[in-house]
Short mmCIF file of C-alpha atoms and ligand atoms in Angstrom, two decimals:
data_model
loop_
_atom_site.label_atom_id
_atom_site.label_comp_id
_atom_site.label_asym_id
_atom_site.label_seq_id
_atom_site.Cartn_x
_atom_site.Cartn_y
_atom_site.Cartn_z
CA MET P 6 -4.05 -44.44 19.33
CA GLY P 7 -6.45 -41.07 21.62
CA PRO P 8 -7.72 -38.72 20.02
CA VAL P 9 -4.75 -35.35 19.89
CA LEU P 10 -5.35 -32.82 23.53
CA TYR P 11 -3.56 -29.09 23.28
CA ILE P 12 -3.40 -28.32 26.71
CA VAL P 13 -3.89 -24.49 26.05
CA ILE P 14 -1.99 -22.70 28.71
CA PRO P 15 -1.89 -18.33 28.92
CA CYS P 16 0.65 -16.41 30.48
CA TYR P 17 1.04 -13.11 31.51
CA ASN P 18 4.14 -11.63 32.74
CA GLU P 19 4.77 -15.55 34.80
CA GLU P 20 8.06 -15.94 34.68
CA ALA P 21 8.14 -16.43 38.17
CA VAL P 22 5.64 -19.37 38.67
CA LEU P 23 6.30 -20.96 34.68
CA PRO P 24 9.31 -22.40 35.85
CA LEU P 25 6.98 -23.76 38.32
CA THR P 26 3.69 -25.39 36.35
CA ALA P 27 5.94 -26.42 33.01
CA PRO P 28 6.87 -29.29 33.99
CA LEU P 29 3.76 -30.20 35.80
CA PHE P 30 1.56 -29.82 32.70
CA ARG P 31 4.34 -31.96 30.69
CA GLN P 32 3.62 -34.19 33.52
CA LYS P 33 0.53 -34.74 33.48
CA LEU P 34 0.43 -34.87 29.39
CA GLY P 35 3.01 -37.61 29.72
CA GLU P 36 0.92 -39.47 32.17
CA LEU P 37 -2.35 -39.07 30.24
CA ILE P 38 0.34 -40.73 26.44
CA GLY P 39 1.54 -43.64 28.78
CA ALA P 40 -1.72 -44.82 29.67
CA GLY P 41 -3.14 -45.08 26.08
CA LYS P 42 -5.47 -41.86 26.98
CA ILE P 43 -4.49 -39.12 23.70
CA SER P 44 -2.09 -39.54 21.33
CA ASP P 45 1.62 -38.75 21.25
CA ASP P 46 1.30 -35.89 19.46
CA SER P 47 -0.84 -33.93 21.95
CA ARG P 48 0.87 -31.06 23.29
CA VAL P 49 1.71 -28.86 26.21
CA LEU P 50 0.60 -25.41 24.15
CA PHE P 51 1.90 -22.24 26.00
CA VAL P 52 -0.19 -18.30 25.48
CA ASN P 53 1.48 -15.40 26.06
CA ASP P 54 0.10 -12.54 26.50
CA GLY P 55 2.23 -10.24 25.72
CA SER P 56 4.04 -10.55 27.86
CA ARG P 57 6.82 -7.68 29.66
CA ASP P 58 8.96 -10.21 30.84
CA SER P 59 10.59 -13.06 30.17
CA THR P 60 7.69 -15.28 29.58
CA TRP P 61 8.54 -15.66 25.77
CA GLU P 62 12.01 -16.44 26.57
CA ILE P 63 11.31 -19.18 29.21
CA ILE P 64 8.33 -20.22 26.69
CA GLN P 65 10.90 -20.30 23.24
CA ASN P 66 12.89 -22.56 25.46
CA LEU P 67 10.49 -25.36 26.82
CA ALA P 68 10.21 -25.95 22.22
CA LYS P 69 13.19 -25.98 22.32
CA GLN P 70 14.00 -28.73 24.41
CA ASP P 71 11.16 -30.52 24.47
CA VAL P 72 8.82 -31.28 21.12
CA HIS P 73 5.72 -31.77 23.17
CA PHE P 74 5.95 -28.21 23.86
CA ALA P 75 4.81 -25.43 22.14
CA GLY P 76 3.62 -21.81 22.29
CA ILE P 77 2.27 -18.49 20.74
CA SER P 78 2.72 -14.89 21.71
CA GLN P 79 0.12 -12.29 20.58
CA SER P 80 1.60 -8.95 19.04
CA ARG P 81 0.38 -7.35 22.61
CA ASN P 82 -1.32 -7.67 25.29
CA ARG P 83 -5.37 -8.41 24.97
CA GLY P 84 -6.30 -9.68 28.56
CA HIS P 85 -6.91 -13.47 29.70
CA GLN P 86 -9.92 -14.55 27.46
CA ASN P 87 -8.68 -12.96 24.03
CA ALA P 88 -5.48 -14.57 25.39
CA VAL P 89 -7.33 -18.18 25.67
CA LEU P 90 -9.70 -17.74 22.47
CA ALA P 91 -6.14 -17.25 20.14
CA GLY P 92 -5.21 -20.75 21.72
CA LEU P 93 -7.78 -22.77 20.93
CA MET P 94 -8.10 -20.55 17.41
CA GLU P 95 -4.83 -21.24 16.77
CA CYS P 96 -5.17 -25.77 17.74
CA ARG P 97 -8.27 -26.77 17.09
CA ASN P 98 -7.28 -27.72 13.58
CA ARG P 99 -4.67 -29.81 14.95
CA CYS P 100 -6.10 -31.58 17.66
CA ASP P 101 -9.03 -33.44 18.61
CA ILE P 102 -9.99 -31.98 22.18
CA THR P 103 -8.44 -28.70 23.93
CA ILE P 104 -7.87 -28.25 27.00
CA SER P 105 -7.13 -25.05 28.84
CA ILE P 106 -5.80 -23.75 31.80
CA ASP P 107 -4.27 -21.00 33.64
CA CYS P 108 -0.56 -21.63 34.30
CA ASP P 109 -0.40 -20.41 38.25
CA GLY P 110 -1.65 -23.35 38.87
CA GLN P 111 -4.44 -22.53 41.41
CA ASP P 112 -6.51 -25.41 38.89
CA ASP P 113 -6.29 -28.84 39.38
CA ILE P 114 -4.56 -30.89 36.58
CA ASN P 115 -5.28 -33.99 38.17
CA ALA P 116 -9.19 -33.41 37.05
CA MET P 117 -7.97 -33.71 33.65
CA ASP P 118 -7.63 -37.69 34.30
CA ARG P 119 -11.54 -37.37 34.45
CA MET P 120 -12.55 -34.47 31.64
CA VAL P 121 -10.39 -36.87 29.29
CA ASP P 122 -12.62 -39.72 30.09
CA ALA P 123 -15.35 -37.78 29.53
CA TYR P 124 -14.41 -37.19 25.86
CA ALA P 125 -14.28 -40.99 25.75
CA GLU P 126 -18.05 -41.09 26.92
CA GLY P 127 -18.86 -38.71 24.27
CA TYR P 128 -19.15 -35.92 25.56
CA ASP P 129 -18.21 -32.82 23.85
CA VAL P 130 -17.57 -30.29 26.70
CA VAL P 131 -16.08 -30.83 30.24
CA TYR P 132 -16.80 -27.51 32.24
CA GLY P 133 -13.98 -27.80 35.50
CA VAL P 134 -15.89 -26.43 38.33
CA ARG P 135 -14.29 -25.85 41.81
CA SER P 136 -15.91 -28.12 44.93
CA SER P 137 -14.48 -25.27 47.95
CA ARG P 138 -13.33 -21.75 47.56
CA GLU P 139 -12.05 -21.80 51.16
CA THR P 140 -8.74 -21.03 49.21
CA ASP P 141 -10.46 -18.11 48.31
CA SER P 142 -10.78 -14.21 50.52
CA PHE P 143 -13.82 -14.15 52.77
CA PHE P 144 -14.24 -11.34 49.97
CA LYS P 145 -13.96 -13.60 46.34
CA ARG P 146 -15.94 -16.29 47.44
CA PHE P 147 -19.01 -13.73 48.58
CA THR P 148 -17.93 -11.55 45.61
CA ALA P 149 -17.90 -14.47 43.03
CA GLN P 150 -21.12 -15.84 44.58
CA SER P 151 -23.21 -13.46 44.35
CA TYR P 152 -22.16 -13.01 40.62
CA TYR P 153 -23.02 -15.80 39.34
CA LYS P 154 -26.60 -16.14 40.93
CA PHE P 155 -27.17 -12.52 39.90
CA LEU P 156 -25.60 -13.71 35.94
CA ALA P 157 -28.90 -16.12 36.29
CA ALA P 158 -30.81 -13.84 37.28
CA MET P 159 -30.48 -11.19 34.46
CA GLY P 160 -30.87 -14.68 32.10
CA ALA P 161 -27.22 -15.21 31.15
CA GLU P 162 -26.55 -19.20 31.22
CA VAL P 163 -23.09 -19.32 33.32
CA VAL P 164 -21.88 -23.07 34.97
CA TYR P 165 -22.22 -21.93 38.17
CA ASN P 166 -18.97 -22.12 40.16
CA HIS P 167 -16.38 -22.00 36.59
CA ALA P 168 -14.21 -20.27 35.18
CA ASP P 169 -12.13 -20.75 32.34
CA TYR P 170 -10.48 -24.47 33.02
CA ARG P 171 -13.13 -26.76 30.44
CA LEU P 172 -12.59 -29.48 28.19
CA VAL P 173 -14.22 -28.41 24.94
CA SER P 174 -13.53 -30.60 21.30
CA SER P 175 -13.03 -29.37 17.67
CA LYS P 176 -15.78 -30.03 16.47
CA VAL P 177 -16.94 -27.40 18.91
CA LEU P 178 -14.32 -24.88 18.74
CA GLU P 179 -15.49 -24.79 14.81
CA ALA P 180 -18.92 -23.65 15.55
CA PHE P 181 -17.46 -21.24 17.84
CA ALA P 182 -15.22 -19.66 15.38
CA ASP P 183 -18.36 -18.83 14.19
CA TYR P 184 -19.29 -16.49 17.14
CA HIS P 185 -17.13 -13.40 15.50
CA GLU P 186 -18.03 -10.44 18.65
CA VAL P 187 -15.29 -9.00 20.43
CA ASN P 188 -16.47 -8.45 23.66
CA LEU P 189 -15.54 -12.05 24.58
CA TYR P 190 -17.01 -14.38 27.98
CA LEU P 191 -15.39 -17.72 26.79
CA ARG P 192 -17.03 -18.73 30.18
CA GLY P 193 -21.06 -17.39 28.58
CA LEU P 194 -20.56 -18.52 24.80
CA ILE P 195 -19.48 -21.19 25.01
CA PRO P 196 -22.79 -22.81 26.63
CA LEU P 197 -25.04 -21.20 23.68
CA VAL P 198 -23.02 -22.87 21.09
CA GLY P 199 -24.22 -25.91 23.04
CA PHE P 200 -23.55 -29.62 22.46
CA LYS P 201 -22.83 -32.20 25.18
CA SER P 202 -21.86 -31.35 28.13
CA THR P 203 -20.54 -32.14 31.58
CA LYS P 204 -18.69 -31.46 34.63
CA VAL P 205 -15.94 -32.20 36.67
CA GLU P 206 -16.06 -31.39 40.37
CA TYR P 207 -11.80 -30.04 41.86
CA SER P 208 -10.36 -28.44 44.42
CA ARG P 209 -9.36 -25.13 43.83
CA ALA P 210 -5.41 -24.48 45.66
CA GLU P 211 -3.25 -21.23 46.13
CA ARG P 212 -0.83 -19.44 43.26
CA MET P 213 1.74 -21.15 43.78
CA ALA P 214 3.58 -17.93 42.94
CA GLY P 215 3.37 -14.65 41.01
CA GLU P 216 0.38 -12.58 41.46
CA SER P 217 -3.12 -12.42 40.61
CA HIS P 218 -3.87 -10.87 37.43
CA TYR P 219 -7.75 -9.48 38.34
CA PRO P 220 -7.60 -6.57 41.03
CA LEU P 221 -10.97 -5.37 41.96
CA LYS P 222 -11.68 -2.85 38.95
CA LYS P 223 -10.85 -5.68 36.58
CA MET P 224 -12.92 -8.39 38.06
CA LEU P 225 -15.66 -6.17 38.37
CA GLY P 226 -14.62 -5.72 34.28
CA LEU P 227 -15.67 -9.01 34.02
CA ALA P 228 -18.23 -9.17 35.86
CA VAL P 229 -19.66 -5.69 33.69
CA ASP P 230 -19.32 -8.02 30.23
CA GLY P 231 -20.35 -11.04 31.22
CA ILE P 232 -23.96 -9.36 31.89
CA THR P 233 -23.58 -7.03 28.60
CA SER P 234 -22.49 -9.55 26.53
CA LEU P 235 -24.91 -12.23 27.27
CA SER P 236 -27.71 -10.55 28.53
CA VAL P 237 -30.93 -8.34 27.38
CA LYS P 238 -32.77 -8.14 30.40
CA PRO P 239 -30.97 -4.31 31.66
CA LEU P 240 -33.01 -3.54 28.57
CA HIS P 241 -36.08 -5.21 29.72
CA LEU P 242 -35.35 -3.70 32.68
CA ILE P 243 -35.78 -0.35 31.44
CA THR P 244 -39.37 -0.54 29.53
CA SER P 245 -40.45 -2.14 32.95
CA ILE P 246 -39.44 1.18 35.10
CA GLY P 247 -40.48 3.12 31.75
CA ILE P 248 -44.24 1.11 32.49
CA PHE P 249 -44.40 1.91 36.38
CA VAL P 250 -43.31 5.89 36.18
CA ALA P 251 -45.73 6.26 33.61
CA PHE P 252 -48.41 4.59 35.85
CA VAL P 253 -47.70 6.22 39.10
CA SER P 254 -47.22 9.57 36.92
CA PHE P 255 -50.68 8.77 35.88
CA ILE P 256 -52.10 8.41 39.25
CA CYS P 257 -50.60 11.56 40.26
CA CYS P 258 -51.64 13.48 37.58
CA ILE P 259 -54.81 12.55 38.67
CA TRP P 260 -54.56 13.14 41.74
CA ALA P 261 -52.86 16.69 41.56
CA LEU P 262 -56.35 17.52 38.60
CA ILE P 263 -58.81 16.31 41.99
CA ARG P 264 -56.40 19.10 44.23
CA ALA P 265 -56.36 21.32 41.72
CA LEU P 266 -60.43 20.77 41.01
CA THR P 267 -60.88 20.98 44.37
CA GLY P 268 -58.91 24.42 45.10
CA ALA P 269 -56.01 22.60 47.71
CA THR P 270 -53.70 23.27 45.26
CA VAL P 271 -50.53 24.94 47.12
CA PRO P 272 -47.64 26.57 45.19
CA GLY P 273 -45.73 23.38 44.90
CA TRP P 274 -42.27 24.39 44.55
CA ALA P 275 -41.00 20.88 46.39
CA SER P 276 -43.26 18.01 45.16
CA MET P 277 -41.82 19.85 41.11
CA THR P 278 -38.64 19.08 42.40
CA CYS P 279 -39.09 16.02 43.65
CA ILE P 280 -40.54 15.04 40.03
CA VAL P 281 -37.74 16.44 38.24
CA CYS P 282 -35.29 14.74 40.05
CA PHE P 283 -36.94 12.24 39.78
CA VAL P 284 -37.55 11.08 36.23
CA SER P 285 -33.57 12.90 36.03
CA GLY P 286 -32.98 10.53 37.56
CA VAL P 287 -34.72 7.66 36.12
CA GLN P 288 -33.01 9.03 32.85
CA LEU P 289 -29.81 8.51 33.46
CA VAL P 290 -30.40 5.54 34.42
CA SER P 291 -32.10 4.47 31.74
CA LEU P 292 -29.05 6.19 29.14
CA GLY P 293 -26.16 4.77 31.31
CA ILE P 294 -27.56 1.02 30.62
CA ILE P 295 -28.05 1.98 26.33
CA GLY P 296 -24.88 3.75 26.46
CA ILE P 297 -23.28 -0.11 28.04
CA TYR P 298 -24.81 -1.40 25.20
CA ILE P 299 -24.15 1.48 22.48
CA GLY P 300 -20.51 0.67 23.14
CA LYS P 301 -20.67 -2.61 22.50
CA ILE P 302 -22.61 -1.63 19.64
CA TYR P 303 -19.68 0.47 18.68
CA LEU P 304 -17.29 -1.87 19.36
CA GLU P 305 -18.75 -5.50 17.47
CA THR P 306 -19.15 -2.96 14.36
CA LYS P 307 -15.99 -2.59 13.86
CA GLY P 308 -14.88 -5.26 12.67
CA ARG P 309 -11.45 -5.97 14.51
CA PRO P 310 -8.96 -9.37 14.76
CA ARG P 311 -9.55 -10.13 18.61
CA TYR P 312 -5.95 -11.74 18.36
CA ILE P 313 -2.78 -11.08 15.97
CA ILE P 314 -0.11 -13.78 16.42
CA SER P 315 3.52 -12.35 16.11
CA GLU P 316 5.54 -15.36 16.58
CA ARG P 317 5.41 -18.64 16.50
CA THR P 318 7.66 -22.12 17.67
CA GLU P 319 9.43 -23.82 14.85
CA ASN P 320 6.66 -26.96 16.38
CA MET P 321 3.35 -24.78 15.67
CA ILE P 322 4.13 -23.15 11.98
N1 UDP Y 172 -4.02 -13.96 32.23
C1 UDP Y 172 -3.29 -13.87 30.98
N2 UDP Y 172 -3.59 -12.01 30.31
C2 UDP Y 172 -3.48 -10.70 31.31
C3 UDP Y 172 -3.75 -11.55 32.83
C4 UDP Y 172 -3.98 -12.78 33.08
O1 UDP Y 172 -3.14 -14.33 29.55
O2 UDP Y 172 -3.84 -9.67 30.92
C5 UDP Y 172 -3.57 -15.10 32.12
C6 UDP Y 172 -2.61 -15.33 33.46
O3 UDP Y 172 -0.71 -15.56 33.10
C7 UDP Y 172 -3.37 -16.68 33.78
C8 UDP Y 172 -4.53 -17.18 34.14
O4 UDP Y 172 -4.54 -15.53 32.88
O5 UDP Y 172 -2.48 -18.11 33.32
C9 UDP Y 172 -5.68 -15.73 34.91
O6 UDP Y 172 -4.79 -15.00 35.63
P1 UDP Y 172 -4.30 -14.86 37.36
O7 UDP Y 172 -4.04 -16.70 37.88
O8 UDP Y 172 -4.17 -14.35 37.45
O9 UDP Y 172 -5.99 -15.11 37.71
P2 UDP Y 172 -6.92 -15.29 38.48
O10 UDP Y 172 -6.66 -16.82 38.53
O11 UDP Y 172 -6.94 -14.46 40.26
O12 UDP Y 172 -8.41 -15.32 39.28
MG1 MG Y 173 -5.08 -17.94 39.08
#
């Protein structure tokens, strides 16, 4: 008998797409069970992220009809990352492996076979990596790729072109449970946990129905979260800028002194203004960056729960 697999699927207002993709996930689970790659105790676990539409009713019905479907519902919308975390943490004691995937059919479910095979070969983390971004708009492709490069430059370890489609074993999840941060950026945190990992390529399709929940504003939010949650390089940058400014000021002071001593000074309104503007500019930028970090410290110290489950389907109790 193979390992128990839980496919963890976050869903937020997905009534349009869930009836289309749920049978596909179920079919894939059936295929894997049939091939003897996973145990018959495996499940498709939906995490309702406080949807306002009939998503939770759909999930409940699925679970009633088929024992291989299960669902949990968050007490309110907490965002994609927290929904995935809720699913992973809830099933970590019930399974050997988890695969997290979006519910909109964009990620190719056929990559799951290769993920499970990789687990059998001894890998504890298998990252789903997009082989191409042809279906994304030029803008999304460009911003995403620049972002990955920027993150790498900032010293954060992320897997290029990997979103949240990945296999993680319960062993890794056990260790991951000790990461208590509130600012969640799973694709940056999982590499931090370590363990043996590999990649599996797949091509990403269009959303089957419904609309993306990641407009530009949220995408930028996730990008800023990624950097400030994973890297302290911006803080180091302030130090570097500080040293540079101090050096330039020192040269300027010597220059001003020489000018004053040689009697060549001019009443310096312009230079004074420049200096004031420059210094206050640098200070403001620095304060801004420090502010982001202080904001994070503030949230971490509150120690709020990262998710609260309000309901469960029968087979999740
Ligand atoms: N999602 C969620 N909570 C949210 C927003 C999104 O659980 O607050 C889920 C959503 O249902 C989907 C996944 O996260 O399964 C990815 O969202 P989406 O497809 O809208 O993002 P995109 O693929 O456009 O980046
Ligand atoms: Mg999507």
